[in-house]
Coordinates of C-alpha atoms in Angstrom, one line a residue:
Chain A
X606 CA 48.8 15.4 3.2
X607 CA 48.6 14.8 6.7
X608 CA 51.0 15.8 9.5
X609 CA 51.4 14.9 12.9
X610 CA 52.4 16.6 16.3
X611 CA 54.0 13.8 18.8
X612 CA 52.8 14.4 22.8
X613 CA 55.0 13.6 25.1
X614 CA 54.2 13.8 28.8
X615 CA 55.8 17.4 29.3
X616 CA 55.9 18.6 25.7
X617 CA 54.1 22.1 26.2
X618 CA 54.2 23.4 22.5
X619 CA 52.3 21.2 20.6
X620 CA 49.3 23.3 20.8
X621 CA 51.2 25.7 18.9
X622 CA 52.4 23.4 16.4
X623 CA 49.2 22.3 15.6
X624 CA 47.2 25.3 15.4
X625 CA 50.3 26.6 13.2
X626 CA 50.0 23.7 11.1
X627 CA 46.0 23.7 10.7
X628 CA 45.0 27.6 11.0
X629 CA 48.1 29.5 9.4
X630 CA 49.6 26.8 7.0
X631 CA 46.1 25.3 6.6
X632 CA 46.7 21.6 6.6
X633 CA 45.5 18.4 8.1
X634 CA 46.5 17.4 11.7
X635 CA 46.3 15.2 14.2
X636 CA 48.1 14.4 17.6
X637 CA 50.5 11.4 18.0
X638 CA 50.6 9.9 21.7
X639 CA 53.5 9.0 22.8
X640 CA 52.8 5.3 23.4
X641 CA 51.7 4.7 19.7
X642 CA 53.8 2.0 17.7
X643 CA 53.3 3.6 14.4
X644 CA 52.5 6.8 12.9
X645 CA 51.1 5.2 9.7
X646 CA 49.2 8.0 7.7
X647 CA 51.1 10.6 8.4
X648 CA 53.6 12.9 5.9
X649 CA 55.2 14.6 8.2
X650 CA 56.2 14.4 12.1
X651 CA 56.7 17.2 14.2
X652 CA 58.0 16.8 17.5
X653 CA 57.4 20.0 19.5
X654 CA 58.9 21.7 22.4
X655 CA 58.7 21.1 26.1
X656 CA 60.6 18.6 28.7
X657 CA 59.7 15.2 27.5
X658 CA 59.3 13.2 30.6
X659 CA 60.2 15.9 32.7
X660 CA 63.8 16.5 30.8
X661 CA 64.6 13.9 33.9
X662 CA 68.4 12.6 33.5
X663 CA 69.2 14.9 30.4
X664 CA 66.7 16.7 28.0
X665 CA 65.3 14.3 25.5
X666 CA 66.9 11.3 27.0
X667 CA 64.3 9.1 28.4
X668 CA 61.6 10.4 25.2
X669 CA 64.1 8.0 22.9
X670 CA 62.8 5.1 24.3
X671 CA 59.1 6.1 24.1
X672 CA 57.1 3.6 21.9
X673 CA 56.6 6.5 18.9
X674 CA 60.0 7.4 19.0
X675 CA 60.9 3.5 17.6
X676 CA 58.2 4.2 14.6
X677 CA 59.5 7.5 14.3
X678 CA 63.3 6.3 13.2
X679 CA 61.9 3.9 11.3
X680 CA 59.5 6.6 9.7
X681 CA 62.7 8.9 9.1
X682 CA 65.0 6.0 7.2
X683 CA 62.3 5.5 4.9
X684 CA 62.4 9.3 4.0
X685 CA 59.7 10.6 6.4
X686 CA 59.8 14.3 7.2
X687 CA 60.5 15.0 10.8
X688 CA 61.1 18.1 12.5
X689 CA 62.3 18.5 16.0
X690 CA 61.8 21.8 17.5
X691 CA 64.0 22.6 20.9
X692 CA 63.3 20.0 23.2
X693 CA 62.5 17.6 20.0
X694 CA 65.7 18.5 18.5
X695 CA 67.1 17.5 22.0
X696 CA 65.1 14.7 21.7
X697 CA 66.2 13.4 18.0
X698 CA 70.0 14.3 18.6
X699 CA 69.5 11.7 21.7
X700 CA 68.2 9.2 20.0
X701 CA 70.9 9.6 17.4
X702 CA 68.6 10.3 14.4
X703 CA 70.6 13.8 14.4
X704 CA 74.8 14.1 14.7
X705 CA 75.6 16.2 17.9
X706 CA 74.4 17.1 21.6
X707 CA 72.6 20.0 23.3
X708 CA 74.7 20.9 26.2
X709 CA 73.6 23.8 28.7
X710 CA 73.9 27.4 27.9
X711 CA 77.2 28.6 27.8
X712 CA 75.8 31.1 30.1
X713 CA 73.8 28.7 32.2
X714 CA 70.9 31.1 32.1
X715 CA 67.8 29.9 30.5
X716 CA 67.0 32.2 27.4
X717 CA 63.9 33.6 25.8
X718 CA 64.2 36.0 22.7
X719 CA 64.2 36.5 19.4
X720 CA 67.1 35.8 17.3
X721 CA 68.5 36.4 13.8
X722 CA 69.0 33.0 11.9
X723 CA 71.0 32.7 8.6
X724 CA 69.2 30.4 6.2
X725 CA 72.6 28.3 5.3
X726 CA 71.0 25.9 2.7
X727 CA 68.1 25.9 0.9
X728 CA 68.4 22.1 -0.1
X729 CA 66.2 20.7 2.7
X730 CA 62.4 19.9 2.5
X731 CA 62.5 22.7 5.4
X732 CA 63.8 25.6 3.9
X733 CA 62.9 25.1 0.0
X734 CA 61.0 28.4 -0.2
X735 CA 63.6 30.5 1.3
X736 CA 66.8 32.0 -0.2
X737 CA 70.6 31.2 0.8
X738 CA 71.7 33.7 3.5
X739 CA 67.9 34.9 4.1
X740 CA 67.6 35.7 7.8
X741 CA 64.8 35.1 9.7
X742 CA 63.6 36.4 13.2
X743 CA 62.3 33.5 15.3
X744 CA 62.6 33.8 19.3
X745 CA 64.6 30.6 21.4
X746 CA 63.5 29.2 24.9
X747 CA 65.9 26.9 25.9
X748 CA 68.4 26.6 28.7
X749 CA 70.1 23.3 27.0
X750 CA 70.7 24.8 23.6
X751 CA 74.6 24.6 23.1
X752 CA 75.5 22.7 20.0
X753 CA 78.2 20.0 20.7
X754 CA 79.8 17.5 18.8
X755 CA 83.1 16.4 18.4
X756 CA 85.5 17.8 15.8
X757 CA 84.7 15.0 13.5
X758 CA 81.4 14.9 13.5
X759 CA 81.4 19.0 12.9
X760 CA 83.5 18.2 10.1
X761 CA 80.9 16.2 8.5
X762 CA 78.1 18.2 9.1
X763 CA 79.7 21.2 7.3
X764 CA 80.9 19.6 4.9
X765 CA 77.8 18.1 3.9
X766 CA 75.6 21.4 4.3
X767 CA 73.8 20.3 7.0
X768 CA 74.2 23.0 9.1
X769 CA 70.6 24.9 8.2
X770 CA 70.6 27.7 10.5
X771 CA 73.4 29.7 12.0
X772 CA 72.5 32.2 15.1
X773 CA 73.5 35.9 13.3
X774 CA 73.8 39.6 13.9
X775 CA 70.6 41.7 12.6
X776 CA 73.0 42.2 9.6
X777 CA 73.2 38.7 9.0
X778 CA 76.6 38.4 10.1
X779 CA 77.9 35.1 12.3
X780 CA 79.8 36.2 15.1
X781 CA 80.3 35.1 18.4
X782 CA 78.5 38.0 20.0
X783 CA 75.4 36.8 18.0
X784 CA 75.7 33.5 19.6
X785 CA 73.4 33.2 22.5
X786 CA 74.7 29.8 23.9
X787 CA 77.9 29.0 22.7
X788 CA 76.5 26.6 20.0
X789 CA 79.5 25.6 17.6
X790 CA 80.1 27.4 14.4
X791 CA 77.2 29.6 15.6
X792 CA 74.6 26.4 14.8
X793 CA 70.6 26.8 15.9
X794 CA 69.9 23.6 13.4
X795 CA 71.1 21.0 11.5
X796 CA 69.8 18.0 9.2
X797 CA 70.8 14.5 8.9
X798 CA 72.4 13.1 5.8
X799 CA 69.5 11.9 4.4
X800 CA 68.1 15.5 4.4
X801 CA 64.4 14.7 5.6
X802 CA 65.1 15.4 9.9
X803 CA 65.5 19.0 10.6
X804 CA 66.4 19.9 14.4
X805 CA 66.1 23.5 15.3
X806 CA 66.2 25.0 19.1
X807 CA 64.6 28.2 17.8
X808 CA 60.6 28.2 18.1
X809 CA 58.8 28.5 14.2
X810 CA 56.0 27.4 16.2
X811 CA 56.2 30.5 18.0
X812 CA 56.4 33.2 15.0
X813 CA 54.2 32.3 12.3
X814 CA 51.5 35.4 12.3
X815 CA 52.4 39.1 12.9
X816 CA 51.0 39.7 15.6
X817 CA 53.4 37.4 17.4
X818 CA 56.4 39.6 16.6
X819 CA 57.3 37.8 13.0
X820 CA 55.8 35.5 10.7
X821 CA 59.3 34.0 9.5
X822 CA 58.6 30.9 11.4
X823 CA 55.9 29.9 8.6
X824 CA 58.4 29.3 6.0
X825 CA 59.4 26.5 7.3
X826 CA 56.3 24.9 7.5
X827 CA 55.5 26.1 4.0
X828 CA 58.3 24.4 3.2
X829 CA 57.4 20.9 4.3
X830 CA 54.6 21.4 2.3
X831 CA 56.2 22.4 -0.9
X832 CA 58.2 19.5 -0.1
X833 CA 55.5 17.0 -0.1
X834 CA 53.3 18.4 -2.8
X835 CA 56.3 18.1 -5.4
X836 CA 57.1 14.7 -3.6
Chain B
X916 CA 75.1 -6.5 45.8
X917 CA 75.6 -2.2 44.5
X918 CA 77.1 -0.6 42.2
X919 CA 77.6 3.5 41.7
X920 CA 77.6 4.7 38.8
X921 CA 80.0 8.3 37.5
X922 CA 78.7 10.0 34.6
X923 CA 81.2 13.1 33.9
X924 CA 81.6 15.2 31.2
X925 CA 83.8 14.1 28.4
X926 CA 87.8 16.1 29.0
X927 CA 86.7 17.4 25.7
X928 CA 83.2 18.7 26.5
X929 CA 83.2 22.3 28.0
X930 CA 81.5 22.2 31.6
X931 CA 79.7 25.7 31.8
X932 CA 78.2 24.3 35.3
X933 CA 81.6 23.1 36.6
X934 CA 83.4 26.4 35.4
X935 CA 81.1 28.6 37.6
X936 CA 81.4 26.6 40.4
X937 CA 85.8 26.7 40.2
X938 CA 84.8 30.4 39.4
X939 CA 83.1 31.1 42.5
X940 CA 85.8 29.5 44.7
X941 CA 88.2 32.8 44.9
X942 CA 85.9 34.3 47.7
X943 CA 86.0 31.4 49.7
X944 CA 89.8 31.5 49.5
X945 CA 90.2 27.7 48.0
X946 CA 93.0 29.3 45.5
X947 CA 94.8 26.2 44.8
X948 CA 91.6 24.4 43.3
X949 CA 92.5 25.3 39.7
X950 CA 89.7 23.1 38.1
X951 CA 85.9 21.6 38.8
X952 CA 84.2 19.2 36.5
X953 CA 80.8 18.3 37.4
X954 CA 78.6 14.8 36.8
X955 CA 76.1 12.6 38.1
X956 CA 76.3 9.5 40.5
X957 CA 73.8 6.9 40.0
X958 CA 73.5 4.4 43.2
X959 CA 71.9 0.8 42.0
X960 CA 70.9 -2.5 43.6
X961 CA 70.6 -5.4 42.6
X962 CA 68.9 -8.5 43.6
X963 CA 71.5 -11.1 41.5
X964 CA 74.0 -8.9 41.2
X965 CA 73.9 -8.7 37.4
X966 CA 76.9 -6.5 35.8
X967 CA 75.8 -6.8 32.5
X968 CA 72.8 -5.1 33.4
X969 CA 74.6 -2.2 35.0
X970 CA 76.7 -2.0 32.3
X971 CA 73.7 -1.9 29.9
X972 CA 72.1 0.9 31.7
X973 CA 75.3 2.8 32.4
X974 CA 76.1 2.4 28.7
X975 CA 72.7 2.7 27.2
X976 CA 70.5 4.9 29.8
X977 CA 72.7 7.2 31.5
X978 CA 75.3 8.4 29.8
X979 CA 74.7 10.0 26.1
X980 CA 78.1 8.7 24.5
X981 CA 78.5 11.8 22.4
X982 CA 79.0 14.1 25.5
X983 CA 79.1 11.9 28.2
X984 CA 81.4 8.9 29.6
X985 CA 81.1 6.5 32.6
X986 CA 82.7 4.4 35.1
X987 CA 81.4 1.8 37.3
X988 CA 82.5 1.5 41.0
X989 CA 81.0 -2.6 42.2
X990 CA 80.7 -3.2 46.1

């Protein structure tokens, strides 16, 4: 099992991918440059947080037309696990592998803290170890976090449980005062139909050991892993 | 031969940035500006004057069609 962490120029949390992935999970991997054509090898893609090509023109849209990202849709339709984590979730919504938009902060204020998120469904390769309605305390950075998309596509994406993690009270209650950006129906991630690309804005990459505050982040990763061992 | 480019916000599409900025307008007195929207201009050449091409990069580059729309002005 190997899994990869994509580099953009201006992704700044791959570091903490991969040292999550290698030290605290305990599995192979290896960087992806951004100007590779395939990603051949790997069982799992993570894209990690950061501005992608400076954020230039809106976050994560000049990273869609990076050579890896062309390998990368063509990695997800065969089944591939991705993950997109804040400025890859940006990036994957942009490149239309995931429904929906990240629009600024409600508040326009960039944000950094932790946040309670509702474990909606536990039928994705991301959240298989987890149970329905278990919260988890992972912190957000973002100032473009605000889940968007049009009434239709919201339709769809509840209807078919793809709405993974909903921003929540410490009593695991949705409400809009627990919704730091004004993402609809309260949503921090969602996956695709297909079930194998997660987008989140919170950071698991940023609480995976105790020490950093929580360890909830790990399940997730743990997750991709169950995922690909039962595969 | 130019073109300019508008990107603006889908009518549909809440404008946090543009809100603040109609917000802020009360203290300067500007009471009968009852909305703002805020987007982009993007100012292009072009050596044959090409309007697919504009249209291409309006379409595919700048605007993100799930948020965003666009309209050309040609000069």
């Amino acid at each position: 099992m190997k899994f990869g962490v994509v580099i953009f120029p201006g992704s700044n949390c791959e570091q903490d991918c991969y040292y999550a992935i290698r030290t605290v999970v305990g599995q192979p991997v290896e960087y992806i440059w951004h100007q590779d054509t395939s990603v051949k090898g790997f069982d799992a893609v993570v894209l990690p947080g950061g501005f992608a090509y400076g954020d230039y023109l809106r976050t994560g849209a000049l990273a869609k037309f990076s050579p890896v990202m062309r390998a990368i849709a063509d990695f997800a339709k065969k089944g591939g696990l991705v993950i997109g984590i804040c400025n890859g979730f940006q990036i994957l919504a942009e490149a239309g592998l995931l429904p929906g938009a990240l629009l600024r902060n409600v508040g326009l204020k960039y944000l950094c803290k932790f946040e309670y998120l509702r474990t909606e469904t536990t039928h994705t390769d991301f959240t298989n170890l987890m149970t329905k309605g278990q919260l988890l305390r992972i912190p957000i950075g973002h100032g473009d976090g605000n889940f968007f998309a049009d009434s239709e596509t919201l339709e769809r994406i509840e209807d078919h449980d793809q709405a993974v993690f909903r921003y929540a009270d410490a009593h695991g209650r949705v409400t809009p005062e627990a919704n730091p950006n004004g993402s609809l129906n309260n949503i921090a991630g969602i996956v695709n139909e297909q079930r194998n690309v997660l987008g989140m804005m919170p950071h698991p990459d940023r609480a995976y050991e105790s020490i950093l505050g929580s360890a909830d982040g790990k399940l997730i990763f743990e997750s991709m892993v169950n995922a690909l061992v039962t595969k | 031969m130019k073109a300019t480019v508008i990107v603006t916000l889908k009518p549909t599409v809440l404008d946090p940035q543009g809100m603040t900025i109609q917000r802020s307008l009360g203290s300067l007195g500007l009471d009968d500006i009852t909305d703002v929207r805020q987007g982009k201009i993007f100012d292009v050449r072009l050596k044959n004057g090409s309007r697919e091409q504009v249209e291409r990069l309006a379409k595919d580059v700048l605007t993100n069609p799930v948020i965003e729309e666009y309209r050309i002005i040609w000069e």
